[in-house]
């Protein structure tokens, strides 16, 4: 969660610097802008992996007290963790070395210079992996509810709604950039919106005690014992 917050802060700083340069009104490339764009790739593309890993870590701790069926679910969860880890490792390497070992080419002002920020191939790859990770995680979340590991509640409903909004945000972001809407500048607020929604989803379980401030929160073990 801390890494997620730092990634969000870094993305906000990069977008603010971009805005201060007047890029939204009068786009003109420069070495400074290219360096900011290159840095923002890490804060968004790689940074979006941290909320997902936080959510998976929460599920791992939540399933630990469950016995036989919990062991089966943890094996599935292990596969999802491996997939998400490999996906964001691929994104990290793609953002860093797509243009070759010399990353300084990223801020070259030569007309034919490679720039991962504007290249379509990394964008499609990162979008596909990011969306796939969301689908894997929320499918697992739905499965937990169906199997009775998580009881339906208002909090669970809100979590799924925010999760759906997060997925919609990344799809809208993709459309604004690749369908010729003429609204390419929306990528900046949509990126930080997706980050904010993803962090909120992970933080929701920790906010539950605020709804019952005078009630001692139950441990997972106590919840399991109460069910039996």
PDB file of C-alpha atoms in Angstrom, residues 4-192:
ATOM      1  CA  UNK A   4       1.009   2.305  -4.194  1.00  0.00           C
ATOM      2  CA  UNK A   5       0.738   5.675  -2.466  1.00  0.00           C
ATOM      3  CA  UNK A   6       4.237   6.686  -3.580  1.00  0.00           C
ATOM      4  CA  UNK A   7       3.422   5.643  -7.150  1.00  0.00           C
ATOM      5  CA  UNK A   8       0.259   7.747  -7.092  1.00  0.00           C
ATOM      6  CA  UNK A   9       2.213  10.707  -5.717  1.00  0.00           C
ATOM      7  CA  UNK A  10       4.879  10.300  -8.397  1.00  0.00           C
ATOM      8  CA  UNK A  11       2.228  10.162 -11.115  1.00  0.00           C
ATOM      9  CA  UNK A  12       0.549  13.308  -9.780  1.00  0.00           C
ATOM     10  CA  UNK A  13       3.897  15.138  -9.738  1.00  0.00           C
ATOM     11  CA  UNK A  14       4.687  14.089 -13.325  1.00  0.00           C
ATOM     12  CA  UNK A  15       1.232  15.110 -14.564  1.00  0.00           C
ATOM     13  CA  UNK A  16       1.472  18.428 -12.708  1.00  0.00           C
ATOM     14  CA  UNK A  17       4.854  19.182 -14.282  1.00  0.00           C
ATOM     15  CA  UNK A  18       3.418  18.297 -17.685  1.00  0.00           C
ATOM     16  CA  UNK A  19       0.476  20.637 -17.101  1.00  0.00           C
ATOM     17  CA  UNK A  20       2.762  23.468 -15.979  1.00  0.00           C
ATOM     18  CA  UNK A  21       4.698  23.143 -19.238  1.00  0.00           C
ATOM     19  CA  UNK A  22       1.489  23.941 -21.123  1.00  0.00           C
ATOM     20  CA  UNK A  23       1.507  20.647 -22.986  1.00  0.00           C
ATOM     21  CA  UNK A  24      -2.265  20.245 -22.741  1.00  0.00           C
ATOM     22  CA  UNK A  25      -2.816  23.478 -24.689  1.00  0.00           C
ATOM     23  CA  UNK A  26       0.204  23.612 -26.980  1.00  0.00           C
ATOM     24  CA  UNK A  27       2.017  20.304 -27.404  1.00  0.00           C
ATOM     25  CA  UNK A  28       5.699  20.646 -28.179  1.00  0.00           C
ATOM     26  CA  UNK A  29       8.306  17.991 -27.460  1.00  0.00           C
ATOM     27  CA  UNK A  30      11.395  18.752 -25.403  1.00  0.00           C
ATOM     28  CA  UNK A  31      14.066  16.873 -23.492  1.00  0.00           C
ATOM     29  CA  UNK A  32      12.396  17.805 -20.192  1.00  0.00           C
ATOM     30  CA  UNK A  33       8.978  16.596 -21.336  1.00  0.00           C
ATOM     31  CA  UNK A  34      10.448  13.349 -22.678  1.00  0.00           C
ATOM     32  CA  UNK A  35      12.165  12.651 -19.354  1.00  0.00           C
ATOM     33  CA  UNK A  36       8.952  13.362 -17.442  1.00  0.00           C
ATOM     34  CA  UNK A  37       6.996  11.066 -19.778  1.00  0.00           C
ATOM     35  CA  UNK A  38       9.595   8.318 -19.389  1.00  0.00           C
ATOM     36  CA  UNK A  39       9.399   8.589 -15.587  1.00  0.00           C
ATOM     37  CA  UNK A  40       5.603   8.598 -15.559  1.00  0.00           C
ATOM     38  CA  UNK A  41       5.648   5.233 -17.346  1.00  0.00           C
ATOM     39  CA  UNK A  42       7.067   3.643 -14.205  1.00  0.00           C
ATOM     40  CA  UNK A  43       4.686   5.392 -11.823  1.00  0.00           C
ATOM     41  CA  UNK A  44       1.630   4.323 -13.835  1.00  0.00           C
ATOM     42  CA  UNK A  45       2.483   1.179 -15.812  1.00  0.00           C
ATOM     43  CA  UNK A  46       4.551  -0.487 -13.080  1.00  0.00           C
ATOM     44  CA  UNK A  47       2.929   1.324 -10.150  1.00  0.00           C
ATOM     45  CA  UNK A  48      -0.485  -0.158 -10.952  1.00  0.00           C
ATOM     46  CA  UNK A  49       0.925  -3.527  -9.935  1.00  0.00           C
ATOM     47  CA  UNK A  50       1.312  -2.520  -6.286  1.00  0.00           C
ATOM     48  CA  UNK A  51      -2.429  -2.200  -5.459  1.00  0.00           C
ATOM     49  CA  UNK A  52      -3.008  -5.562  -7.119  1.00  0.00           C
ATOM     50  CA  UNK A  53      -0.248  -7.238  -5.094  1.00  0.00           C
ATOM     51  CA  UNK A  54      -1.630  -5.627  -1.913  1.00  0.00           C
ATOM     52  CA  UNK A  55      -5.041  -7.115  -2.643  1.00  0.00           C
ATOM     53  CA  UNK A  56      -3.529 -10.541  -3.293  1.00  0.00           C
ATOM     54  CA  UNK A  57      -1.540 -10.311  -0.047  1.00  0.00           C
ATOM     55  CA  UNK A  58      -4.781  -9.548   1.796  1.00  0.00           C
ATOM     56  CA  UNK A  59      -6.444 -12.621   0.280  1.00  0.00           C
ATOM     57  CA  UNK A  60      -3.451 -14.786   1.202  1.00  0.00           C
ATOM     58  CA  UNK A  61      -3.670 -13.726   4.850  1.00  0.00           C
ATOM     59  CA  UNK A  62      -7.457 -14.068   4.829  1.00  0.00           C
ATOM     60  CA  UNK A  63      -7.375 -17.658   3.544  1.00  0.00           C
ATOM     61  CA  UNK A  64      -4.622 -18.852   5.899  1.00  0.00           C
ATOM     62  CA  UNK A  65      -6.929 -20.063   8.748  1.00  0.00           C
ATOM     63  CA  UNK A  66      -9.089 -22.125   6.385  1.00  0.00           C
ATOM     64  CA  UNK A  67      -8.057 -25.778   6.181  1.00  0.00           C
ATOM     65  CA  UNK A  68      -8.693 -28.169   3.272  1.00  0.00           C
ATOM     66  CA  UNK A  69     -10.678 -25.915   0.954  1.00  0.00           C
ATOM     67  CA  UNK A  70      -8.508 -22.966   1.947  1.00  0.00           C
ATOM     68  CA  UNK A  71      -5.429 -24.878   0.836  1.00  0.00           C
ATOM     69  CA  UNK A  72      -7.024 -25.451  -2.579  1.00  0.00           C
ATOM     70  CA  UNK A  73      -7.910 -21.772  -2.884  1.00  0.00           C
ATOM     71  CA  UNK A  74      -4.403 -20.749  -1.886  1.00  0.00           C
ATOM     72  CA  UNK A  75      -2.998 -22.857  -4.727  1.00  0.00           C
ATOM     73  CA  UNK A  76      -5.222 -20.972  -7.155  1.00  0.00           C
ATOM     74  CA  UNK A  77      -4.181 -17.721  -5.508  1.00  0.00           C
ATOM     75  CA  UNK A  78      -0.515 -18.693  -5.866  1.00  0.00           C
ATOM     76  CA  UNK A  79      -1.031 -19.070  -9.602  1.00  0.00           C
ATOM     77  CA  UNK A  80      -2.632 -15.633  -9.810  1.00  0.00           C
ATOM     78  CA  UNK A  81       0.204 -14.101  -7.776  1.00  0.00           C
ATOM     79  CA  UNK A  82       2.745 -15.670 -10.136  1.00  0.00           C
ATOM     80  CA  UNK A  83       0.839 -14.390 -13.174  1.00  0.00           C
ATOM     81  CA  UNK A  84       0.556 -10.832 -11.826  1.00  0.00           C
ATOM     82  CA  UNK A  85       4.231 -10.813 -10.808  1.00  0.00           C
ATOM     83  CA  UNK A  86       5.370 -11.989 -14.248  1.00  0.00           C
ATOM     84  CA  UNK A  87       3.011  -9.553 -15.974  1.00  0.00           C
ATOM     85  CA  UNK A  88       4.426  -6.531 -14.193  1.00  0.00           C
ATOM     86  CA  UNK A  89       7.973  -7.768 -14.582  1.00  0.00           C
ATOM     87  CA  UNK A  90       7.290  -7.885 -18.330  1.00  0.00           C
ATOM     88  CA  UNK A  91       5.839  -4.367 -18.186  1.00  0.00           C
ATOM     89  CA  UNK A  92       8.901  -3.107 -16.307  1.00  0.00           C
ATOM     90  CA  UNK A  93      11.309  -4.616 -18.827  1.00  0.00           C
ATOM     91  CA  UNK A  94       9.191  -3.452 -21.752  1.00  0.00           C
ATOM     92  CA  UNK A  95       9.071   0.153 -20.506  1.00  0.00           C
ATOM     93  CA  UNK A  96      12.813   0.147 -19.847  1.00  0.00           C
ATOM     94  CA  UNK A  97      14.316  -1.696 -22.802  1.00  0.00           C
ATOM     95  CA  UNK A  98      11.755  -1.416 -25.609  1.00  0.00           C
ATOM     96  CA  UNK A  99      14.020   1.097 -27.370  1.00  0.00           C
ATOM     97  CA  UNK A 100      17.225  -0.787 -26.548  1.00  0.00           C
ATOM     98  CA  UNK A 101      19.788  -0.849 -23.759  1.00  0.00           C
ATOM     99  CA  UNK A 102      20.561   2.867 -24.068  1.00  0.00           C
ATOM    100  CA  UNK A 103      17.545   4.409 -22.322  1.00  0.00           C
ATOM    101  CA  UNK A 104      18.757   7.936 -23.091  1.00  0.00           C
ATOM    102  CA  UNK A 105      17.337   7.522 -26.586  1.00  0.00           C
ATOM    103  CA  UNK A 106      13.952   8.001 -24.898  1.00  0.00           C
ATOM    104  CA  UNK A 107      14.532  11.751 -24.590  1.00  0.00           C
ATOM    105  CA  UNK A 108      16.304  12.219 -27.892  1.00  0.00           C
ATOM    106  CA  UNK A 109      14.659  14.943 -29.972  1.00  0.00           C
ATOM    107  CA  UNK A 110      15.562  13.283 -33.265  1.00  0.00           C
ATOM    108  CA  UNK A 111      12.477  12.914 -35.439  1.00  0.00           C
ATOM    109  CA  UNK A 112      12.921   9.149 -35.872  1.00  0.00           C
ATOM    110  CA  UNK A 113      14.045   8.430 -32.310  1.00  0.00           C
ATOM    111  CA  UNK A 114      12.292   5.620 -30.437  1.00  0.00           C
ATOM    112  CA  UNK A 115      10.090   6.652 -27.524  1.00  0.00           C
ATOM    113  CA  UNK A 116       8.236   4.055 -25.476  1.00  0.00           C
ATOM    114  CA  UNK A 117       5.736   6.659 -24.227  1.00  0.00           C
ATOM    115  CA  UNK A 118       4.329   7.129 -27.742  1.00  0.00           C
ATOM    116  CA  UNK A 119       5.022   3.674 -29.202  1.00  0.00           C
ATOM    117  CA  UNK A 120       1.849   1.616 -29.810  1.00  0.00           C
ATOM    118  CA  UNK A 121       3.343  -1.837 -29.108  1.00  0.00           C
ATOM    119  CA  UNK A 122       4.170  -1.253 -25.408  1.00  0.00           C
ATOM    120  CA  UNK A 123       0.826   0.483 -24.942  1.00  0.00           C
ATOM    121  CA  UNK A 124      -1.121  -2.510 -26.272  1.00  0.00           C
ATOM    122  CA  UNK A 125       0.978  -4.969 -24.254  1.00  0.00           C
ATOM    123  CA  UNK A 126       0.661  -3.016 -21.010  1.00  0.00           C
ATOM    124  CA  UNK A 127      -3.084  -2.557 -21.497  1.00  0.00           C
ATOM    125  CA  UNK A 128      -3.608  -6.265 -22.179  1.00  0.00           C
ATOM    126  CA  UNK A 129      -1.565  -7.370 -19.161  1.00  0.00           C
ATOM    127  CA  UNK A 130      -3.116  -4.782 -16.837  1.00  0.00           C
ATOM    128  CA  UNK A 131      -6.653  -5.728 -17.858  1.00  0.00           C
ATOM    129  CA  UNK A 132      -5.865  -9.457 -17.624  1.00  0.00           C
ATOM    130  CA  UNK A 133      -4.596  -9.011 -14.062  1.00  0.00           C
ATOM    131  CA  UNK A 134      -7.781  -7.165 -13.083  1.00  0.00           C
ATOM    132  CA  UNK A 135      -9.942  -9.905 -14.577  1.00  0.00           C
ATOM    133  CA  UNK A 136      -7.953 -12.660 -12.821  1.00  0.00           C
ATOM    134  CA  UNK A 137      -8.127 -10.944  -9.423  1.00  0.00           C
ATOM    135  CA  UNK A 138     -11.811 -10.028  -9.534  1.00  0.00           C
ATOM    136  CA  UNK A 139     -12.791 -13.430 -10.906  1.00  0.00           C
ATOM    137  CA  UNK A 140     -11.047 -14.931  -7.885  1.00  0.00           C
ATOM    138  CA  UNK A 141     -12.896 -12.450  -5.656  1.00  0.00           C
ATOM    139  CA  UNK A 142     -16.250 -13.523  -7.088  1.00  0.00           C
ATOM    140  CA  UNK A 143     -15.264 -17.172  -6.597  1.00  0.00           C
ATOM    141  CA  UNK A 144     -14.539 -16.475  -2.912  1.00  0.00           C
ATOM    142  CA  UNK A 145     -18.064 -15.134  -2.469  1.00  0.00           C
ATOM    143  CA  UNK A 146     -19.634 -18.047  -4.360  1.00  0.00           C
ATOM    144  CA  UNK A 147     -17.700 -20.596  -2.257  1.00  0.00           C
ATOM    145  CA  UNK A 148     -18.721 -18.885   0.983  1.00  0.00           C
ATOM    146  CA  UNK A 149     -15.271 -17.706   2.043  1.00  0.00           C
ATOM    147  CA  UNK A 150     -16.526 -14.122   1.905  1.00  0.00           C
ATOM    148  CA  UNK A 151     -20.040 -13.317   3.070  1.00  0.00           C
ATOM    149  CA  UNK A 152     -22.107 -10.915   0.918  1.00  0.00           C
ATOM    150  CA  UNK A 153     -22.386  -7.477   2.507  1.00  0.00           C
ATOM    151  CA  UNK A 154     -22.640  -3.813   1.632  1.00  0.00           C
ATOM    152  CA  UNK A 155     -18.866  -3.541   1.879  1.00  0.00           C
ATOM    153  CA  UNK A 156     -18.346  -6.399  -0.573  1.00  0.00           C
ATOM    154  CA  UNK A 157     -20.863  -4.835  -2.957  1.00  0.00           C
ATOM    155  CA  UNK A 158     -19.075  -1.473  -2.817  1.00  0.00           C
ATOM    156  CA  UNK A 159     -15.762  -3.237  -3.421  1.00  0.00           C
ATOM    157  CA  UNK A 160     -17.059  -4.920  -6.575  1.00  0.00           C
ATOM    158  CA  UNK A 161     -18.631  -1.679  -7.814  1.00  0.00           C
ATOM    159  CA  UNK A 162     -15.349   0.192  -7.383  1.00  0.00           C
ATOM    160  CA  UNK A 163     -13.517  -2.701  -9.018  1.00  0.00           C
ATOM    161  CA  UNK A 164     -15.863  -2.522 -12.007  1.00  0.00           C
ATOM    162  CA  UNK A 165     -15.315   1.245 -12.213  1.00  0.00           C
ATOM    163  CA  UNK A 166     -11.553   0.658 -12.195  1.00  0.00           C
ATOM    164  CA  UNK A 167     -11.824  -1.732 -15.138  1.00  0.00           C
ATOM    165  CA  UNK A 168     -14.129   0.690 -16.973  1.00  0.00           C
ATOM    166  CA  UNK A 169     -11.590   3.473 -16.418  1.00  0.00           C
ATOM    167  CA  UNK A 170      -8.738   1.567 -18.030  1.00  0.00           C
ATOM    168  CA  UNK A 171     -10.972   0.660 -20.991  1.00  0.00           C
ATOM    169  CA  UNK A 172     -12.080   4.283 -21.460  1.00  0.00           C
ATOM    170  CA  UNK A 173      -8.431   5.356 -21.210  1.00  0.00           C
ATOM    171  CA  UNK A 174      -7.574   2.907 -23.990  1.00  0.00           C
ATOM    172  CA  UNK A 175     -10.441   4.165 -26.155  1.00  0.00           C
ATOM    173  CA  UNK A 176      -9.522   7.838 -25.764  1.00  0.00           C
ATOM    174  CA  UNK A 177      -6.009   7.125 -27.024  1.00  0.00           C
ATOM    175  CA  UNK A 178      -6.635   4.572 -29.767  1.00  0.00           C
ATOM    176  CA  UNK A 179     -10.086   5.139 -31.266  1.00  0.00           C
ATOM    177  CA  UNK A 180      -9.532   8.674 -32.558  1.00  0.00           C
ATOM    178  CA  UNK A 181     -11.790  10.489 -30.102  1.00  0.00           C
ATOM    179  CA  UNK A 182      -9.646  13.618 -30.170  1.00  0.00           C
ATOM    180  CA  UNK A 183      -9.562  13.551 -26.360  1.00  0.00           C
ATOM    181  CA  UNK A 184      -6.025  12.261 -25.856  1.00  0.00           C
ATOM    182  CA  UNK A 185      -5.432  14.639 -22.936  1.00  0.00           C
ATOM    183  CA  UNK A 186      -7.990  12.667 -20.910  1.00  0.00           C
ATOM    184  CA  UNK A 187      -5.258  10.069 -20.418  1.00  0.00           C
ATOM    185  CA  UNK A 188      -3.823  12.179 -17.585  1.00  0.00           C
ATOM    186  CA  UNK A 189      -6.913  12.374 -15.298  1.00  0.00           C
ATOM    187  CA  UNK A 190      -7.971   8.836 -16.231  1.00  0.00           C
ATOM    188  CA  UNK A 191      -4.592   7.426 -15.209  1.00  0.00           C
ATOM    189  CA  UNK A 192      -4.708   8.964 -11.753  1.00  0.00           C
TER     190      UNK A 192
END
